[in-house]
mmCIF file of C-alpha atoms in Angstrom:
data_model
loop_
_atom_site.group_PDB
_atom_site.id
_atom_site.type_symbol
_atom_site.label_atom_id
_atom_site.label_comp_id
_atom_site.label_asym_id
_atom_site.label_seq_id
_atom_site.Cartn_x
_atom_site.Cartn_y
_atom_site.Cartn_z
ATOM 1 C CA MET Q 30 166.303 122.523 130.721
ATOM 2 C CA ALA Q 31 168.926 123.213 128.080
ATOM 3 C CA LEU Q 32 166.607 123.367 125.057
ATOM 4 C CA ALA Q 33 162.994 123.230 126.247
ATOM 5 C CA GLU Q 34 163.077 126.160 128.639
ATOM 6 C CA PRO Q 35 164.772 128.739 126.387
ATOM 7 C CA LEU Q 36 162.524 127.681 123.494
ATOM 8 C CA GLY Q 37 159.434 128.115 125.654
ATOM 9 C CA VAL Q 38 158.215 124.531 125.339
ATOM 10 C CA GLY Q 39 155.471 123.793 127.849
ATOM 11 C CA PRO Q 40 152.706 121.213 128.214
ATOM 12 C CA GLY Q 41 150.483 120.542 125.222
ATOM 13 C CA VAL Q 42 151.313 120.414 121.533
ATOM 14 C CA THR Q 43 154.596 121.759 120.155
ATOM 15 C CA SER Q 44 155.120 121.787 116.383
ATOM 16 C CA VAL Q 45 158.580 121.958 114.823
ATOM 17 C CA VAL Q 46 158.989 123.348 111.292
ATOM 18 C CA GLY Q 47 161.847 124.371 109.009
ATOM 19 C CA SER Q 48 165.079 122.467 108.386
ATOM 20 C CA GLY Q 49 168.490 121.671 109.750
ATOM 21 C CA GLY Q 50 167.699 119.574 112.802
ATOM 22 C CA LYS Q 51 163.945 119.181 113.323
ATOM 23 C CA THR Q 52 163.985 115.459 114.029
ATOM 24 C CA SER Q 53 167.012 115.734 116.315
ATOM 25 C CA LEU Q 54 165.323 118.570 118.206
ATOM 26 C CA LEU Q 55 162.172 116.491 118.695
ATOM 27 C CA ALA Q 56 164.221 113.604 120.082
ATOM 28 C CA ALA Q 57 166.189 115.921 122.388
ATOM 29 C CA LEU Q 58 163.031 117.573 123.705
ATOM 30 C CA ALA Q 59 161.449 114.165 124.345
ATOM 31 C CA ARG Q 60 164.436 113.188 126.489
ATOM 32 C CA GLU Q 61 164.441 116.496 128.339
ATOM 33 C CA LEU Q 62 160.794 117.263 129.053
ATOM 34 C CA PRO Q 63 159.158 115.979 132.236
ATOM 35 C CA GLY Q 64 156.103 113.763 132.113
ATOM 36 C CA THR Q 65 154.761 111.703 129.234
ATOM 37 C CA VAL Q 66 155.622 112.508 125.616
ATOM 38 C CA VAL Q 67 154.168 111.478 122.263
ATOM 39 C CA LEU Q 68 156.361 111.959 119.198
ATOM 40 C CA THR Q 69 154.398 112.209 115.965
ATOM 41 C CA THR Q 70 154.047 113.982 112.628
ATOM 42 C CA THR Q 71 151.554 115.679 110.347
ATOM 43 C CA THR Q 72 153.694 114.838 107.292
ATOM 44 C CA HIS Q 73 156.155 111.952 107.537
ATOM 45 C CA ILE Q 74 159.021 110.800 109.742
ATOM 46 C CA LEU Q 75 161.083 107.706 110.375
ATOM 47 C CA PRO Q 76 160.594 105.849 113.663
ATOM 48 C CA PHE Q 77 162.737 107.129 116.533
ATOM 49 C CA ALA Q 78 165.495 104.785 117.701
ATOM 50 C CA GLY Q 79 164.893 103.342 121.135
ATOM 51 C CA VAL Q 80 161.329 104.693 121.371
ATOM 52 C CA PRO Q 81 158.322 102.335 121.403
ATOM 53 C CA LEU Q 82 156.387 102.646 118.148
ATOM 54 C CA LEU Q 83 152.591 102.504 117.990
ATOM 55 C CA VAL Q 84 151.118 102.178 114.498
ATOM 56 C CA SER Q 85 147.472 103.223 114.102
ATOM 57 C CA PRO Q 86 146.731 102.630 117.795
ATOM 58 C CA SER Q 87 143.520 103.263 119.695
ATOM 59 C CA ALA Q 88 143.411 105.815 122.506
ATOM 60 C CA ASP Q 89 143.424 102.970 125.034
ATOM 61 C CA GLU Q 90 146.549 101.490 123.433
ATOM 62 C CA VAL Q 91 148.358 104.832 123.630
ATOM 63 C CA ALA Q 92 147.364 105.251 127.282
ATOM 64 C CA ALA Q 93 148.569 101.745 128.096
ATOM 65 C CA ALA Q 94 151.898 102.318 126.331
ATOM 66 C CA LEU Q 95 152.476 105.597 128.190
ATOM 67 C CA ALA Q 96 151.835 103.810 131.462
ATOM 68 C CA THR Q 97 154.922 101.664 130.858
ATOM 69 C CA SER Q 98 157.101 103.990 128.721
ATOM 70 C CA ARG Q 99 157.356 107.734 129.303
ATOM 71 C CA VAL Q 100 157.977 108.459 125.581
ATOM 72 C CA VAL Q 101 156.235 106.781 122.627
ATOM 73 C CA CYS Q 102 156.094 107.418 118.896
ATOM 74 C CA VAL Q 103 152.690 107.319 117.208
ATOM 75 C CA GLY Q 104 151.834 107.317 113.502
ATOM 76 C CA SER Q 105 150.429 105.376 110.596
ATOM 77 C CA TYR Q 106 152.478 103.504 108.012
ATOM 78 C CA GLY Q 107 153.103 105.302 104.726
ATOM 79 C CA GLU Q 108 155.450 104.580 101.850
ATOM 80 C CA LYS Q 109 158.965 103.162 102.359
ATOM 81 C CA ASN Q 110 158.257 102.379 106.035
ATOM 82 C CA LYS Q 111 157.919 106.051 106.871
ATOM 83 C CA LEU Q 112 155.356 107.140 109.422
ATOM 84 C CA VAL Q 113 152.618 109.533 108.392
ATOM 85 C CA ALA Q 114 150.028 111.416 110.425
ATOM 86 C CA PRO Q 115 148.309 109.281 113.061
ATOM 87 C CA GLU Q 116 144.724 108.252 112.477
ATOM 88 C CA LEU Q 117 143.912 109.077 116.080
ATOM 89 C CA GLY Q 118 144.488 112.813 115.601
ATOM 90 C CA ILE Q 119 146.700 115.311 117.414
ATOM 91 C CA ASP Q 120 143.887 116.537 119.683
ATOM 92 C CA ALA Q 121 143.270 113.022 120.946
ATOM 93 C CA LEU Q 122 146.981 112.457 121.573
ATOM 94 C CA ALA Q 123 147.153 115.739 123.493
ATOM 95 C CA SER Q 124 144.467 114.440 125.857
ATOM 96 C CA LEU Q 125 146.587 111.365 126.619
ATOM 97 C CA ALA Q 126 150.101 112.798 127.139
ATOM 98 C CA ASP Q 127 151.663 115.780 128.886
ATOM 99 C CA HIS Q 128 153.509 116.731 125.692
ATOM 100 C CA VAL Q 129 152.876 116.040 122.009
ATOM 101 C CA LEU Q 130 155.847 116.875 119.783
ATOM 102 C CA VAL Q 131 154.986 117.184 116.091
ATOM 103 C CA GLU Q 132 157.270 117.269 113.065
ATOM 104 C CA ALA Q 133 155.161 119.464 110.802
ATOM 105 C CA ASP Q 134 157.088 119.509 107.513
ATOM 106 C CA GLY Q 135 159.980 117.909 105.659
ATOM 107 C CA ALA Q 136 163.229 119.261 104.239
ATOM 108 C CA ARG Q 137 164.896 116.254 102.549
ATOM 109 C CA ARG Q 138 167.787 116.501 105.026
ATOM 110 C CA LEU Q 139 168.867 119.916 103.755
ATOM 111 C CA PRO Q 140 169.819 122.632 106.283
ATOM 112 C CA LEU Q 141 167.586 125.359 104.820
ATOM 113 C CA LYS Q 142 164.193 125.434 103.120
ATOM 114 C CA ALA Q 143 161.284 127.483 101.866
ATOM 115 C CA HIS Q 144 157.720 126.270 102.218
ATOM 116 C CA ALA Q 145 155.207 125.360 99.547
ATOM 117 C CA ALA Q 146 151.620 126.591 99.850
ATOM 118 C CA TRP Q 147 150.458 123.331 101.493
ATOM 119 C CA GLU Q 148 153.121 123.301 104.214
ATOM 120 C CA PRO Q 149 153.868 123.290 107.046
ATOM 121 C CA VAL Q 150 150.929 121.334 108.433
ATOM 122 C CA ILE Q 151 150.601 122.846 111.911
ATOM 123 C CA PRO Q 152 147.781 121.413 114.049
ATOM 124 C CA PRO Q 153 145.317 124.094 115.205
ATOM 125 C CA CYS Q 154 145.804 122.948 118.809
ATOM 126 C CA THR Q 155 149.529 123.788 118.719
ATOM 127 C CA ALA Q 156 150.668 125.844 121.705
ATOM 128 C CA ARG Q 157 154.215 126.536 120.451
ATOM 129 C CA THR Q 158 155.719 126.465 116.959
ATOM 130 C CA ILE Q 159 159.507 126.347 116.642
ATOM 131 C CA LEU Q 160 161.171 127.331 113.363
ATOM 132 C CA VAL Q 161 164.528 125.572 112.900
ATOM 133 C CA LEU Q 162 167.151 126.932 110.510
ATOM 134 C CA GLY Q 163 170.445 125.135 109.857
ATOM 135 C CA ALA Q 164 173.509 127.343 110.050
ATOM 136 C CA LEU Q 165 175.482 124.827 107.983
ATOM 137 C CA GLY Q 166 173.577 126.028 104.918
ATOM 138 C CA LEU Q 167 174.843 129.581 105.311
ATOM 139 C CA GLY Q 168 177.628 130.592 102.969
ATOM 140 C CA ARG Q 169 176.738 127.888 100.454
ATOM 141 C CA PRO Q 170 174.821 128.196 97.154
ATOM 142 C CA VAL Q 171 171.048 128.312 97.499
ATOM 143 C CA ALA Q 172 170.616 125.543 94.919
ATOM 144 C CA GLU Q 173 172.888 123.264 96.955
ATOM 145 C CA LYS Q 174 171.607 123.759 100.499
ATOM 146 C CA VAL Q 175 167.966 124.912 100.270
ATOM 147 C CA HIS Q 176 164.930 122.662 99.884
ATOM 148 C CA ARG Q 177 162.504 124.273 97.398
ATOM 149 C CA PRO Q 178 165.114 126.759 96.112
ATOM 150 C CA GLU Q 179 162.734 128.234 93.531
ATOM 151 C CA ILE Q 180 160.348 129.364 96.289
ATOM 152 C CA PHE Q 181 163.232 130.598 98.409
ATOM 153 C CA CYS Q 182 164.520 132.707 95.517
ATOM 154 C CA GLU Q 183 161.103 134.298 95.046
ATOM 155 C CA LEU Q 184 160.920 135.186 98.724
ATOM 156 C CA ALA Q 185 164.516 136.397 99.035
ATOM 157 C CA ASP Q 186 164.756 138.024 95.571
ATOM 158 C CA CYS Q 187 167.861 136.082 94.612
ATOM 159 C CA LYS Q 188 169.093 133.445 92.161
ATOM 160 C CA PRO Q 189 169.739 129.733 92.791
ATOM 161 C CA GLU Q 190 173.466 130.238 92.277
ATOM 162 C CA ASP Q 191 173.625 133.012 94.892
ATOM 163 C CA VAL Q 192 175.157 132.272 98.281
ATOM 164 C CA ALA Q 193 172.669 131.750 101.110
ATOM 165 C CA THR Q 194 173.761 134.652 103.302
ATOM 166 C CA PRO Q 195 172.166 135.413 106.678
ATOM 167 C CA GLU Q 196 170.474 138.386 105.012
ATOM 168 C CA LEU Q 197 168.840 136.259 102.300
ATOM 169 C CA VAL Q 198 167.796 133.506 104.698
ATOM 170 C CA ALA Q 199 166.281 136.035 107.086
ATOM 171 C CA ARG Q 200 164.471 137.754 104.216
ATOM 172 C CA ALA Q 201 162.856 134.489 103.164
ATOM 173 C CA ALA Q 202 162.010 133.429 106.732
ATOM 174 C CA ASN Q 203 160.556 136.820 107.607
ATOM 175 C CA ALA Q 204 158.434 136.796 104.450
ATOM 176 C CA GLU Q 205 156.988 133.400 105.410
ATOM 177 C CA GLY Q 206 156.269 134.507 108.970
ATOM 178 C CA LEU Q 207 156.312 131.010 110.489
ATOM 179 C CA GLY Q 208 156.909 130.161 114.116
ATOM 180 C CA ASP Q 209 156.643 131.676 117.574
ATOM 181 C CA VAL Q 210 160.379 131.297 118.136
ATOM 182 C CA ALA Q 211 163.317 130.424 115.887
ATOM 183 C CA LEU Q 212 166.326 128.236 116.619
ATOM 184 C CA VAL Q 213 169.377 128.805 114.445
ATOM 185 C CA ASN Q 214 170.837 125.340 114.895
ATOM 186 C CA GLN Q 215 174.348 124.006 114.188
ATOM 187 C CA ALA Q 216 175.926 127.080 115.761
ATOM 188 C CA ASP Q 217 178.876 125.053 117.077
ATOM 189 C CA ALA Q 218 180.115 124.779 113.492
ATOM 190 C CA ALA Q 219 179.091 128.226 112.203
ATOM 191 C CA ALA Q 220 178.836 130.548 115.188
ATOM 192 C CA GLY Q 221 179.426 133.865 113.425
ATOM 193 C CA ALA Q 222 176.903 133.287 110.651
ATOM 194 C CA ALA Q 223 174.383 131.883 113.141
ATOM 195 C CA ARG Q 224 174.601 135.037 115.252
ATOM 196 C CA GLU Q 225 174.124 137.214 112.161
ATOM 197 C CA LEU Q 226 170.998 135.290 111.168
ATOM 198 C CA GLU Q 227 169.580 135.375 114.702
ATOM 199 C CA ALA Q 228 169.829 139.170 114.767
ATOM 200 C CA LEU Q 229 167.970 139.560 111.457
ATOM 201 C CA LEU Q 230 164.949 137.378 112.191
ATOM 202 C CA ALA Q 231 161.620 139.063 112.869
ATOM 203 C CA ILE Q 232 160.488 136.601 115.557
ATOM 204 C CA PRO Q 233 162.276 135.897 118.872
ATOM 205 C CA ALA Q 234 165.314 133.818 118.016
ATOM 206 C CA LEU Q 235 168.060 131.817 119.655
ATOM 207 C CA VAL Q 236 171.242 130.242 118.420
ATOM 208 C CA GLY Q 237 172.260 126.828 119.598
ATOM 209 C CA SER Q 238 173.206 123.260 118.896
ATOM 210 C CA VAL Q 239 170.780 120.387 119.283
ATOM 211 C CA GLN Q 240 173.692 117.980 119.016
ATOM 212 C CA THR Q 241 175.422 119.405 122.082
ATOM 213 C CA GLY Q 242 172.228 120.453 123.860
ATOM 214 C CA TRP Q 243 172.153 124.215 124.207
ATOM 215 C CA ALA Q 244 170.151 127.195 122.971
ATOM 216 C CA ARG Q 245 170.412 130.834 124.008
ATOM 217 C CA ARG Q 246 170.130 134.385 122.834
ATOM 218 C CA LEU Q 247 173.472 135.981 121.981
#
């Protein structure tokens, strides 16, 4: 498996945090993993294209949907047609499907981010937490490419106008200490910077591209 195996994704609950490709990674893992899969969130997501959507379902409704479709998306309706955390609960979903894939924070479509005190929202039953970092944010000003730049600057000891170098991004990520494994995504477009960041991270890390379906240690 091009992404799941190197990232150590097994049965149970996998939470994805960070920025620069979380939603795309969830969709790719859902296609790749064997068995039944529930896509969901503890914050908010948009429905996944081509995936049956269950809004505030019962456990029986989820089981019935998984009997006819290997992958389903489960949530509750929030503002602007976004999905928020399911009423059923992540533990209950984990008892119904082989895999539950959780988007556990938001990044406003920016490639890099720092986390506020209330995020990410990682379910206690999570077996694997993947930290995603977008290589396309490297070499650009922090204020331009980082979600929550003021928190990032505190962690990395830099200014908003400074360039987001691999050293600064690693400093912030290492200070937060999130994830069991990191994926430096978008490496097809920024291979050199992605490799630099991978080498500086304190947790096991890979570089790769969700878009083209690969992840490996370099």
